[in-house]
mmCIF file of C-alpha atoms in Angstrom:
data_model
loop_
_atom_site.group_PDB
_atom_site.id
_atom_site.type_symbol
_atom_site.label_atom_id
_atom_site.label_comp_id
_atom_site.label_asym_id
_atom_site.label_seq_id
_atom_site.Cartn_x
_atom_site.Cartn_y
_atom_site.Cartn_z
ATOM 1 C CA MET A 1 44.139 10.640 -10.559
ATOM 2 C CA THR A 2 43.683 14.288 -9.616
ATOM 3 C CA VAL A 3 41.912 14.925 -12.920
ATOM 4 C CA ILE A 4 39.602 11.938 -12.322
ATOM 5 C CA ALA A 5 38.828 13.176 -8.799
ATOM 6 C CA GLY A 6 38.052 16.625 -10.211
ATOM 7 C CA LEU A 7 35.726 15.062 -12.774
ATOM 8 C CA SER A 8 33.952 13.141 -9.997
ATOM 9 C CA LEU A 9 33.433 16.384 -8.082
ATOM 10 C CA LEU A 10 32.001 18.082 -11.165
ATOM 11 C CA VAL A 11 29.607 15.181 -11.656
ATOM 12 C CA TRP A 12 28.441 15.491 -8.064
ATOM 13 C CA VAL A 13 27.851 19.229 -8.417
ATOM 14 C CA TRP A 14 25.752 18.492 -11.499
ATOM 15 C CA LEU A 15 23.826 15.734 -9.674
ATOM 16 C CA LEU A 16 23.193 18.101 -6.781
ATOM 17 C CA LEU A 17 21.757 20.869 -8.938
ATOM 18 C CA GLY A 18 20.808 19.401 -12.302
ATOM 19 C CA GLN A 19 19.251 15.969 -11.717
ATOM 20 C CA GLY A 20 15.776 17.072 -10.697
ATOM 21 C CA PHE A 21 16.772 17.569 -7.040
ATOM 22 C CA PHE A 22 16.458 13.780 -6.776
ATOM 23 C CA TRP A 23 17.911 13.803 -3.272
ATOM 24 C CA ARG A 24 14.998 15.698 -1.753
ATOM 25 C CA THR A 25 12.301 13.644 -0.040
ATOM 26 C CA ASP A 26 9.443 16.125 -0.080
ATOM 27 C CA VAL A 27 7.556 14.721 -3.093
ATOM 28 C CA ARG A 28 4.526 13.367 -1.239
ATOM 29 C CA LEU A 29 0.795 13.211 -1.818
ATOM 30 C CA PRO A 30 -0.758 16.643 -1.198
ATOM 31 C CA ARG A 31 -2.346 16.837 2.240
ATOM 32 C CA HIS A 32 -4.961 19.526 1.680
ATOM 33 C CA THR A 33 -6.539 18.646 -1.674
ATOM 34 C CA ALA A 34 -10.321 18.980 -1.802
ATOM 35 C CA GLU A 35 -12.024 15.586 -1.752
ATOM 36 C CA PRO A 36 -14.290 14.596 -4.661
ATOM 37 C CA SER A 37 -18.012 15.208 -4.260
ATOM 38 C CA VAL A 38 -18.752 11.760 -5.694
ATOM 39 C CA TRP A 39 -16.364 8.962 -4.824
ATOM 40 C CA PRO A 40 -15.550 6.677 -7.774
ATOM 41 C CA ALA A 41 -15.666 2.891 -7.424
ATOM 42 C CA VAL A 42 -12.262 1.247 -6.882
ATOM 43 C CA ALA A 43 -11.114 -2.348 -7.326
ATOM 44 C CA VAL A 44 -7.984 -3.385 -5.451
ATOM 45 C CA VAL A 45 -5.991 -6.045 -7.330
ATOM 46 C CA VAL A 46 -3.361 -8.014 -5.397
ATOM 47 C CA PRO A 47 -1.225 -10.552 -7.315
ATOM 48 C CA ALA A 48 0.197 -13.044 -4.843
ATOM 49 C CA ARG A 49 2.547 -16.015 -5.222
ATOM 50 C CA ASP A 50 3.530 -17.875 -2.050
ATOM 51 C CA GLU A 51 2.754 -14.924 0.194
ATOM 52 C CA ALA A 52 0.966 -16.651 3.099
ATOM 53 C CA GLU A 53 3.710 -15.559 5.496
ATOM 54 C CA VAL A 54 3.181 -11.827 4.953
ATOM 55 C CA LEU A 55 -0.561 -11.685 4.174
ATOM 56 C CA GLY A 56 -1.427 -11.471 7.856
ATOM 57 C CA LEU A 57 0.371 -8.111 8.001
ATOM 58 C CA SER A 58 -0.839 -6.685 4.686
ATOM 59 C CA LEU A 59 -4.267 -7.986 3.650
ATOM 60 C CA PRO A 60 -6.155 -6.857 6.791
ATOM 61 C CA SER A 61 -4.928 -3.317 6.111
ATOM 62 C CA LEU A 62 -6.601 -3.385 2.684
ATOM 63 C CA LEU A 63 -9.819 -4.854 4.025
ATOM 64 C CA ALA A 64 -9.918 -2.105 6.669
ATOM 65 C CA GLN A 65 -9.716 0.834 4.250
ATOM 66 C CA HIS A 66 -11.909 3.803 5.220
ATOM 67 C CA TYR A 67 -13.147 4.650 1.754
ATOM 68 C CA PRO A 68 -16.436 6.516 1.266
ATOM 69 C CA GLY A 69 -17.197 4.961 -2.134
ATOM 70 C CA ARG A 70 -17.513 1.390 -3.325
ATOM 71 C CA ALA A 71 -14.325 -0.675 -3.035
ATOM 72 C CA GLU A 72 -13.574 -4.381 -3.341
ATOM 73 C CA VAL A 73 -10.396 -6.450 -3.047
ATOM 74 C CA PHE A 74 -9.408 -9.102 -5.591
ATOM 75 C CA LEU A 75 -6.503 -11.323 -4.594
ATOM 76 C CA VAL A 76 -5.089 -13.347 -7.482
ATOM 77 C CA ASP A 77 -3.385 -16.528 -6.298
ATOM 78 C CA ASP A 78 -0.585 -16.997 -8.829
ATOM 79 C CA GLY A 79 0.102 -20.702 -8.506
ATOM 80 C CA SER A 80 1.003 -20.616 -4.813
ATOM 81 C CA THR A 81 2.036 -23.784 -2.995
ATOM 82 C CA ASP A 82 1.889 -22.411 0.561
ATOM 83 C CA GLY A 83 -1.875 -21.946 0.945
ATOM 84 C CA THR A 84 -1.912 -18.258 0.029
ATOM 85 C CA GLY A 85 -5.520 -18.385 -1.191
ATOM 86 C CA ASP A 86 -6.806 -20.200 1.905
ATOM 87 C CA THR A 87 -4.904 -17.795 4.144
ATOM 88 C CA ALA A 88 -6.525 -14.829 2.403
ATOM 89 C CA ARG A 89 -10.018 -16.291 2.828
ATOM 90 C CA ALA A 90 -9.374 -16.994 6.492
ATOM 91 C CA LEU A 91 -8.140 -13.441 7.077
ATOM 92 C CA ALA A 92 -11.222 -11.995 5.380
ATOM 93 C CA ALA A 93 -13.486 -14.161 7.544
ATOM 94 C CA GLU A 94 -11.631 -13.052 10.670
ATOM 95 C CA HIS A 95 -11.290 -9.332 9.974
ATOM 96 C CA GLY A 96 -14.258 -8.505 7.751
ATOM 97 C CA GLY A 97 -14.200 -5.139 6.026
ATOM 98 C CA LEU A 98 -14.158 -4.716 2.254
ATOM 99 C CA PRO A 99 -15.439 -7.655 0.180
ATOM 100 C CA LEU A 100 -12.683 -10.071 -0.882
ATOM 101 C CA THR A 101 -12.592 -12.308 -3.953
ATOM 102 C CA VAL A 102 -9.830 -14.891 -4.309
ATOM 103 C CA SER A 103 -9.202 -16.364 -7.761
ATOM 104 C CA SER A 104 -6.445 -18.062 -9.734
ATOM 105 C CA PRO A 105 -5.547 -17.541 -13.415
ATOM 106 C CA GLY A 106 -3.543 -20.742 -13.853
ATOM 107 C CA GLU A 107 -0.023 -20.847 -15.242
ATOM 108 C CA PRO A 108 0.956 -17.949 -17.507
ATOM 109 C CA PRO A 109 1.093 -18.688 -21.242
ATOM 110 C CA PRO A 110 4.371 -18.248 -23.149
ATOM 111 C CA GLY A 111 5.369 -14.613 -23.441
ATOM 112 C CA TRP A 112 3.905 -13.524 -20.104
ATOM 113 C CA THR A 113 5.541 -12.977 -16.729
ATOM 114 C CA GLY A 114 3.614 -14.599 -13.912
ATOM 115 C CA LYS A 115 2.852 -11.349 -12.110
ATOM 116 C CA LEU A 116 1.504 -9.574 -15.177
ATOM 117 C CA TRP A 117 -0.613 -12.591 -16.103
ATOM 118 C CA ALA A 118 -2.080 -12.480 -12.596
ATOM 119 C CA VAL A 119 -2.655 -8.729 -12.894
ATOM 120 C CA ARG A 120 -4.404 -9.206 -16.232
ATOM 121 C CA HIS A 121 -6.729 -11.803 -14.738
ATOM 122 C CA GLY A 122 -7.425 -9.690 -11.659
ATOM 123 C CA VAL A 123 -8.103 -6.522 -13.624
ATOM 124 C CA ALA A 124 -10.488 -8.275 -16.016
ATOM 125 C CA LEU A 125 -12.374 -9.955 -13.159
ATOM 126 C CA ALA A 126 -12.553 -6.762 -11.103
ATOM 127 C CA ARG A 127 -13.857 -4.652 -13.968
ATOM 128 C CA GLU A 128 -16.416 -7.283 -14.932
ATOM 129 C CA ARG A 129 -17.820 -7.497 -11.406
ATOM 130 C CA THR A 130 -17.532 -3.899 -10.229
ATOM 131 C CA GLY A 131 -17.265 -1.591 -13.239
ATOM 132 C CA ALA A 132 -14.595 0.218 -11.217
ATOM 133 C CA GLN A 133 -13.373 3.588 -12.431
ATOM 134 C CA TYR A 134 -10.036 3.125 -10.696
ATOM 135 C CA LEU A 135 -7.806 0.124 -10.053
ATOM 136 C CA LEU A 136 -5.362 -0.036 -7.164
ATOM 137 C CA LEU A 137 -2.552 -2.419 -8.065
ATOM 138 C CA THR A 138 -0.689 -3.334 -4.903
ATOM 139 C CA ASP A 139 1.639 -6.137 -3.872
ATOM 140 C CA ALA A 140 0.869 -8.778 -1.277
ATOM 141 C CA ASP A 141 3.654 -7.518 0.997
ATOM 142 C CA ILE A 142 2.368 -3.936 1.136
ATOM 143 C CA ALA A 143 0.400 -2.636 4.126
ATOM 144 C CA HIS A 144 -1.791 0.451 3.793
ATOM 145 C CA ARG A 145 -2.863 2.874 6.481
ATOM 146 C CA PRO A 146 -6.665 3.111 6.812
ATOM 147 C CA ASP A 147 -6.839 6.346 4.785
ATOM 148 C CA SER A 148 -4.402 5.278 2.042
ATOM 149 C CA LEU A 149 -6.975 4.557 -0.662
ATOM 150 C CA ARG A 150 -8.919 7.699 0.147
ATOM 151 C CA ALA A 151 -5.766 9.832 -0.160
ATOM 152 C CA LEU A 152 -4.750 8.215 -3.466
ATOM 153 C CA VAL A 153 -8.153 8.782 -5.080
ATOM 154 C CA THR A 154 -8.291 12.348 -3.761
ATOM 155 C CA ALA A 155 -4.895 13.087 -5.321
ATOM 156 C CA ALA A 156 -5.838 11.531 -8.662
ATOM 157 C CA GLU A 157 -9.181 13.300 -8.874
ATOM 158 C CA GLY A 158 -7.880 16.627 -7.597
ATOM 159 C CA ALA A 159 -4.967 16.836 -10.050
ATOM 160 C CA ASP A 160 -6.675 14.971 -12.919
ATOM 161 C CA LEU A 161 -4.006 12.270 -12.902
ATOM 162 C CA ASP A 162 -4.318 8.996 -14.769
ATOM 163 C CA MET A 163 -1.875 7.158 -12.548
ATOM 164 C CA VAL A 164 -0.668 7.835 -9.012
ATOM 165 C CA SER A 165 2.117 5.704 -7.591
ATOM 166 C CA GLN A 166 3.855 5.746 -4.238
ATOM 167 C CA MET A 167 7.197 4.245 -3.321
ATOM 168 C CA ALA A 168 6.272 2.204 -0.246
ATOM 169 C CA ARG A 169 8.419 2.741 2.801
ATOM 170 C CA LEU A 170 10.545 -0.409 2.912
ATOM 171 C CA ARG A 171 11.440 -2.202 6.126
ATOM 172 C CA VAL A 172 14.688 -1.122 7.839
ATOM 173 C CA GLU A 173 15.168 -3.129 11.006
ATOM 174 C CA THR A 174 18.254 -5.305 10.540
ATOM 175 C CA GLY A 175 21.776 -3.984 10.023
ATOM 176 C CA TRP A 176 21.849 -5.002 6.371
ATOM 177 C CA GLU A 177 18.453 -3.389 5.759
ATOM 178 C CA ARG A 178 19.714 -0.118 7.254
ATOM 179 C CA LEU A 179 22.778 -0.211 5.036
ATOM 180 C CA ILE A 180 21.133 -1.176 1.746
ATOM 181 C CA VAL A 181 17.425 -0.258 1.711
ATOM 182 C CA PRO A 182 17.607 3.569 1.974
ATOM 183 C CA ALA A 183 20.319 3.499 -0.705
ATOM 184 C CA PHE A 184 18.032 1.420 -2.943
ATOM 185 C CA VAL A 185 15.387 4.160 -2.897
ATOM 186 C CA TYR A 186 18.067 6.863 -3.214
ATOM 187 C CA PHE A 187 19.500 5.200 -6.359
ATOM 188 C CA PHE A 188 15.994 4.746 -7.800
ATOM 189 C CA ALA A 189 15.216 8.441 -7.297
ATOM 190 C CA GLN A 190 18.550 9.364 -8.864
ATOM 191 C CA LEU A 191 17.734 7.290 -11.922
ATOM 192 C CA TYR A 192 14.104 8.460 -12.083
ATOM 193 C CA PRO A 193 13.869 11.907 -10.430
ATOM 194 C CA PHE A 194 10.333 12.257 -9.144
ATOM 195 C CA ARG A 195 10.046 15.902 -10.146
ATOM 196 C CA TRP A 196 10.866 15.059 -13.752
ATOM 197 C CA ILE A 197 8.328 12.241 -13.804
ATOM 198 C CA ASN A 198 5.598 14.457 -12.363
ATOM 199 C CA ARG A 199 5.849 17.137 -15.033
ATOM 200 C CA PRO A 200 2.859 17.464 -17.392
ATOM 201 C CA ARG A 201 5.045 16.236 -20.264
ATOM 202 C CA PRO A 202 7.762 14.155 -18.596
ATOM 203 C CA ARG A 203 10.975 13.130 -20.328
ATOM 204 C CA THR A 204 11.030 9.903 -18.364
ATOM 205 C CA ALA A 205 8.481 7.641 -16.712
ATOM 206 C CA ALA A 206 8.532 5.336 -13.709
ATOM 207 C CA ALA A 207 6.285 3.951 -11.026
ATOM 208 C CA ALA A 208 6.620 1.921 -7.839
ATOM 209 C CA GLY A 209 4.847 -1.372 -8.399
ATOM 210 C CA GLY A 210 3.854 -1.866 -4.768
ATOM 211 C CA CYS A 211 1.254 0.902 -4.921
ATOM 212 C CA VAL A 212 -0.249 2.075 -8.224
ATOM 213 C CA LEU A 213 -3.652 3.690 -8.564
ATOM 214 C CA ILE A 214 -4.665 3.858 -12.231
ATOM 215 C CA ARG A 215 -7.817 4.943 -14.029
ATOM 216 C CA ALA A 216 -9.661 2.177 -15.882
ATOM 217 C CA SER A 217 -9.727 4.440 -18.937
ATOM 218 C CA ALA A 218 -5.910 4.701 -18.798
ATOM 219 C CA VAL A 219 -5.665 0.908 -18.689
ATOM 220 C CA ASP A 220 -7.639 0.769 -21.929
ATOM 221 C CA ALA A 221 -5.729 3.580 -23.605
ATOM 222 C CA ALA A 222 -2.330 2.075 -22.767
ATOM 223 C CA GLY A 223 -3.397 -1.491 -23.558
ATOM 224 C CA VAL A 224 -1.939 -2.771 -20.301
ATOM 225 C CA PRO A 225 -0.942 -5.207 -19.093
ATOM 226 C CA ASP A 226 -0.966 -6.897 -22.515
ATOM 227 C CA SER A 227 1.371 -4.325 -24.054
ATOM 228 C CA ILE A 228 4.007 -4.932 -21.345
ATOM 229 C CA ARG A 229 3.369 -8.643 -20.751
ATOM 230 C CA GLN A 230 7.060 -9.669 -20.888
ATOM 231 C CA SER A 231 8.419 -6.866 -18.716
ATOM 232 C CA VAL A 232 10.456 -7.954 -15.710
ATOM 233 C CA ILE A 233 10.537 -4.379 -14.377
ATOM 234 C CA ASP A 234 6.802 -4.068 -14.840
ATOM 235 C CA ASP A 235 6.226 -0.883 -12.829
ATOM 236 C CA VAL A 236 8.539 1.230 -15.002
ATOM 237 C CA ALA A 237 7.092 -0.401 -18.138
ATOM 238 C CA LEU A 238 3.556 0.375 -16.941
ATOM 239 C CA ALA A 239 4.397 4.030 -16.379
ATOM 240 C CA GLY A 240 5.994 4.254 -19.815
ATOM 241 C CA ALA A 241 2.933 2.740 -21.498
ATOM 242 C CA VAL A 242 0.581 5.154 -19.734
ATOM 243 C CA ARG A 243 2.768 8.131 -20.622
ATOM 244 C CA ARG A 244 3.022 7.107 -24.286
ATOM 245 C CA SER A 245 -0.770 6.860 -24.483
ATOM 246 C CA GLY A 246 -1.077 10.455 -23.298
ATOM 247 C CA GLY A 247 -1.820 9.772 -19.638
ATOM 248 C CA ARG A 248 -0.588 11.930 -16.769
ATOM 249 C CA ILE A 249 1.469 10.134 -14.141
ATOM 250 C CA TRP A 250 2.717 10.980 -10.654
ATOM 251 C CA LEU A 251 5.266 9.273 -8.409
ATOM 252 C CA GLY A 252 6.341 10.113 -4.883
ATOM 253 C CA LEU A 253 7.381 8.764 -1.520
ATOM 254 C CA ALA A 254 4.763 7.233 0.744
ATOM 255 C CA ASP A 255 3.562 8.271 4.183
ATOM 256 C CA ARG A 256 0.680 5.784 4.388
ATOM 257 C CA VAL A 257 2.083 2.729 2.586
ATOM 258 C CA ASP A 258 4.689 0.336 4.038
ATOM 259 C CA SER A 259 6.400 -2.838 2.878
ATOM 260 C CA VAL A 260 6.227 -5.626 5.458
ATOM 261 C CA ARG A 261 8.571 -8.025 3.663
ATOM 262 C CA PRO A 262 11.665 -8.748 5.755
ATOM 263 C CA TYR A 263 15.140 -8.936 4.257
ATOM 264 C CA PRO A 264 16.998 -10.279 7.301
ATOM 265 C CA ASN A 265 20.344 -10.973 5.643
ATOM 266 C CA LEU A 266 22.558 -9.823 2.807
ATOM 267 C CA GLY A 267 21.606 -12.795 0.613
ATOM 268 C CA GLU A 268 17.922 -11.821 0.541
ATOM 269 C CA LEU A 269 18.758 -8.204 -0.298
ATOM 270 C CA TRP A 270 21.287 -9.328 -2.895
ATOM 271 C CA ARG A 271 18.651 -11.404 -4.690
ATOM 272 C CA MET A 272 16.147 -8.547 -4.541
ATOM 273 C CA VAL A 273 18.539 -6.283 -6.460
ATOM 274 C CA SER A 274 20.344 -8.738 -8.724
ATOM 275 C CA ARG A 275 17.231 -10.428 -10.113
ATOM 276 C CA SER A 276 16.334 -7.338 -12.149
ATOM 277 C CA ALA A 277 19.476 -5.161 -12.277
ATOM 278 C CA TYR A 278 20.672 -6.416 -15.666
ATOM 279 C CA ALA A 279 17.137 -6.266 -17.050
ATOM 280 C CA GLN A 280 17.178 -2.569 -16.110
ATOM 281 C CA LEU A 281 20.180 -2.291 -18.434
ATOM 282 C CA ARG A 282 18.221 -4.062 -21.196
ATOM 283 C CA HIS A 283 20.708 -6.971 -21.070
ATOM 284 C CA ASN A 284 23.163 -4.751 -22.920
ATOM 285 C CA PRO A 285 26.895 -5.398 -22.252
ATOM 286 C CA ALA A 286 27.796 -1.852 -23.319
ATOM 287 C CA LEU A 287 25.323 -0.366 -20.841
ATOM 288 C CA LEU A 288 26.688 -2.703 -18.180
ATOM 289 C CA ALA A 289 30.242 -1.511 -18.810
ATOM 290 C CA GLY A 290 29.131 2.118 -18.740
ATOM 291 C CA THR A 291 27.225 1.563 -15.507
ATOM 292 C CA VAL A 292 30.215 -0.046 -13.807
ATOM 293 C CA LEU A 293 32.500 2.803 -14.878
ATOM 294 C CA GLY A 294 29.906 5.379 -13.859
ATOM 295 C CA LEU A 295 29.390 3.853 -10.412
ATOM 296 C CA ALA A 296 33.141 3.724 -9.894
ATOM 297 C CA LEU A 297 33.640 7.357 -10.946
ATOM 298 C CA ILE A 298 30.723 8.714 -8.950
ATOM 299 C CA TYR A 299 30.848 6.655 -5.766
ATOM 300 C CA LEU A 300 34.232 4.972 -5.430
ATOM 301 C CA VAL A 301 36.671 7.617 -6.647
ATOM 302 C CA PRO A 302 35.814 10.226 -3.942
ATOM 303 C CA PRO A 303 36.740 8.131 -0.859
ATOM 304 C CA VAL A 304 39.735 6.557 -2.616
ATOM 305 C CA ALA A 305 41.014 10.001 -3.626
ATOM 306 C CA ALA A 306 40.373 11.500 -0.189
ATOM 307 C CA VAL A 307 42.020 8.724 1.792
ATOM 308 C CA GLY A 308 44.730 7.913 -0.742
ATOM 309 C CA GLY A 309 45.588 11.566 -1.218
ATOM 310 C CA ALA A 310 45.909 12.075 2.526
ATOM 311 C CA ILE A 311 48.168 9.042 2.897
ATOM 312 C CA ALA A 312 50.371 10.110 -0.024
ATOM 313 C CA GLY A 313 50.425 13.767 0.974
ATOM 314 C CA ALA A 314 48.783 14.699 -2.347
ATOM 315 C CA TRP A 315 46.611 17.380 -0.825
ATOM 316 C CA PRO A 316 44.895 18.664 -4.030
ATOM 317 C CA LEU A 317 43.818 15.079 -4.745
ATOM 318 C CA CYS A 318 42.661 14.673 -1.149
ATOM 319 C CA ALA A 319 40.697 17.942 -1.245
ATOM 320 C CA LEU A 320 38.894 17.083 -4.474
ATOM 321 C CA GLY A 321 37.996 13.608 -3.216
ATOM 322 C CA ALA A 322 36.847 14.922 0.157
ATOM 323 C CA ALA A 323 34.706 17.611 -1.502
ATOM 324 C CA ALA A 324 32.987 15.084 -3.771
ATOM 325 C CA TRP A 325 32.476 12.722 -0.829
ATOM 326 C CA ALA A 326 30.978 15.589 1.195
ATOM 327 C CA VAL A 327 28.463 16.453 -1.544
ATOM 328 C CA MET A 328 27.561 12.767 -1.870
ATOM 329 C CA THR A 329 27.059 12.503 1.887
ATOM 330 C CA ALA A 330 24.914 15.634 2.010
ATOM 331 C CA THR A 331 22.593 14.356 -0.723
ATOM 332 C CA TYR A 332 22.096 11.057 1.112
ATOM 333 C CA LEU A 333 21.121 12.597 4.459
ATOM 334 C CA PRO A 334 17.487 13.421 3.521
ATOM 335 C CA MET A 335 16.816 9.793 2.578
ATOM 336 C CA LEU A 336 18.303 8.570 5.839
ATOM 337 C CA ARG A 337 16.081 11.015 7.739
ATOM 338 C CA TYR A 338 13.045 9.754 5.792
ATOM 339 C CA TYR A 339 13.871 6.245 6.996
ATOM 340 C CA GLY A 340 14.654 7.398 10.537
ATOM 341 C CA GLN A 341 18.283 6.295 10.345
ATOM 342 C CA ARG A 342 21.417 7.682 11.987
ATOM 343 C CA ARG A 343 23.418 10.364 10.178
ATOM 344 C CA TRP A 344 26.685 8.466 10.525
ATOM 345 C CA LEU A 345 25.464 6.049 7.846
ATOM 346 C CA ALA A 346 25.675 8.779 5.186
ATOM 347 C CA PRO A 347 29.453 8.556 4.597
ATOM 348 C CA THR A 348 29.121 4.766 4.101
ATOM 349 C CA LEU A 349 27.254 5.248 0.808
ATOM 350 C CA PRO A 350 30.386 4.405 -1.281
ATOM 351 C CA TYR A 351 30.570 1.008 0.425
ATOM 352 C CA THR A 352 26.885 0.374 -0.327
ATOM 353 C CA ALA A 353 27.405 1.512 -3.924
ATOM 354 C CA ALA A 354 30.227 -1.002 -4.261
ATOM 355 C CA LEU A 355 27.826 -3.732 -3.142
ATOM 356 C CA TYR A 356 25.290 -2.587 -5.729
ATOM 357 C CA LEU A 357 28.003 -2.672 -8.390
ATOM 358 C CA LEU A 358 28.749 -6.287 -7.478
ATOM 359 C CA MET A 359 25.029 -7.114 -7.454
ATOM 360 C CA THR A 360 24.697 -5.684 -10.956
ATOM 361 C CA LEU A 361 27.622 -7.737 -12.210
ATOM 362 C CA ASP A 362 26.139 -10.832 -10.579
ATOM 363 C CA SER A 363 22.811 -10.089 -12.291
ATOM 364 C CA ALA A 364 24.587 -10.136 -15.668
ATOM 365 C CA VAL A 365 26.397 -13.372 -14.809
ATOM 366 C CA GLN A 366 23.135 -15.050 -13.791
ATOM 367 C CA HIS A 367 21.496 -13.865 -17.003
ATOM 368 C CA TYR A 368 24.153 -15.449 -19.191
ATOM 369 C CA ARG A 369 23.928 -18.637 -17.139
ATOM 370 C CA GLY A 370 20.194 -18.771 -17.909
ATOM 371 C CA ARG A 371 19.126 -17.923 -14.359
ATOM 372 C CA GLY A 372 18.405 -14.220 -14.713
ATOM 373 C CA ALA A 373 15.347 -12.592 -13.102
ATOM 374 C CA ALA A 374 14.598 -15.727 -11.086
ATOM 375 C CA TRP A 375 11.751 -15.253 -8.637
ATOM 376 C CA LYS A 376 9.839 -17.886 -6.690
ATOM 377 C CA GLY A 377 10.509 -20.739 -9.058
ATOM 378 C CA ARG A 378 10.211 -18.799 -12.325
ATOM 379 C CA THR A 379 13.014 -17.467 -14.505
ATOM 380 C CA TYR A 380 12.716 -14.777 -17.191
ATOM 381 C CA SER A 381 16.279 -14.589 -18.458
ATOM 382 C CA ARG A 382 15.693 -14.424 -22.196
ATOM 383 C CA PRO A 383 12.129 -13.321 -23.000
ATOM 384 C CA ASN A 384 10.856 -13.467 -26.546
ATOM 385 C CA PRO A 385 10.469 -10.077 -28.227
ATOM 386 C CA THR A 386 7.070 -8.463 -27.868
ATOM 387 C CA PRO A 387 5.213 -8.044 -31.196
#
């Protein structure tokens, strides 16, 4: 056990120094980039399925964008049954602002996820009507500050980026949200270190699907969304397609973009994670086993060794476990500060990691029961291979 605790500590030292400084939260859009002399046209595409409840908090923020160039909003009603389209039209009539078009693509054909089919329809319609040079792909539960679009375009133009994506600041109001949401972003950054992604020739690629600004020319070069039409984790697949086509991508944390979707209880958060966790592992049992062992070694061994060693009087074991737990805690503090949370939550990360481990196992179980990646009445457990 002492050897295992020592190995866990070594892993944490490597994560601290060698994993792209994933724990830092200073990867943000530049604040002082020169604005373009000519503002390109932008089409905002919002796929929405049964989102009437949150549209009142998100859609007005898009319509109210202070953007110097031409911009229009295209909301794609993906087979909603709650009046999403009518709600969007009513909000546009009430708030005014940018022009809004509401359309529906119908049910997705075989081989397409519903969201990507909606995105395809929205992108085609937007480009036909506006000839936009950029497309902002954003979710129906994402609210934007009035200068969000302006800042995204400025960053893309100033750094000659083909895709700029921001991880929206998720809601943290309930106790379960405080426990699980900051850790969700922390784990994502650990898996996809932003600094690695933002290199000119990145080894890995990822995006945050709630807020993606992409050049129309990059859409054509990458052949998206057609080339990723079956992807459950569509944001990461989109980033990979753009990178493979030679495009430059950027990902960071948001200051002007917020998720308004509530996750009031553990069940809602559990479904958010478990619906795609096994898909992230490519439905591979070997990767699942490795992930479970890795999570246990990295997150569970330190507190067990620290507490168990202290109880048993095995002080070398206790010291190694406590040291690893301390490094883990220190790396989590910046994310808690970003979310405005109390420092005492940092040592609870092993407990949250244990919940994520169980969510991942549940995701695999649901997959093999034929209910994997279920979302709003659709299930994508066993997609056909993409040609």
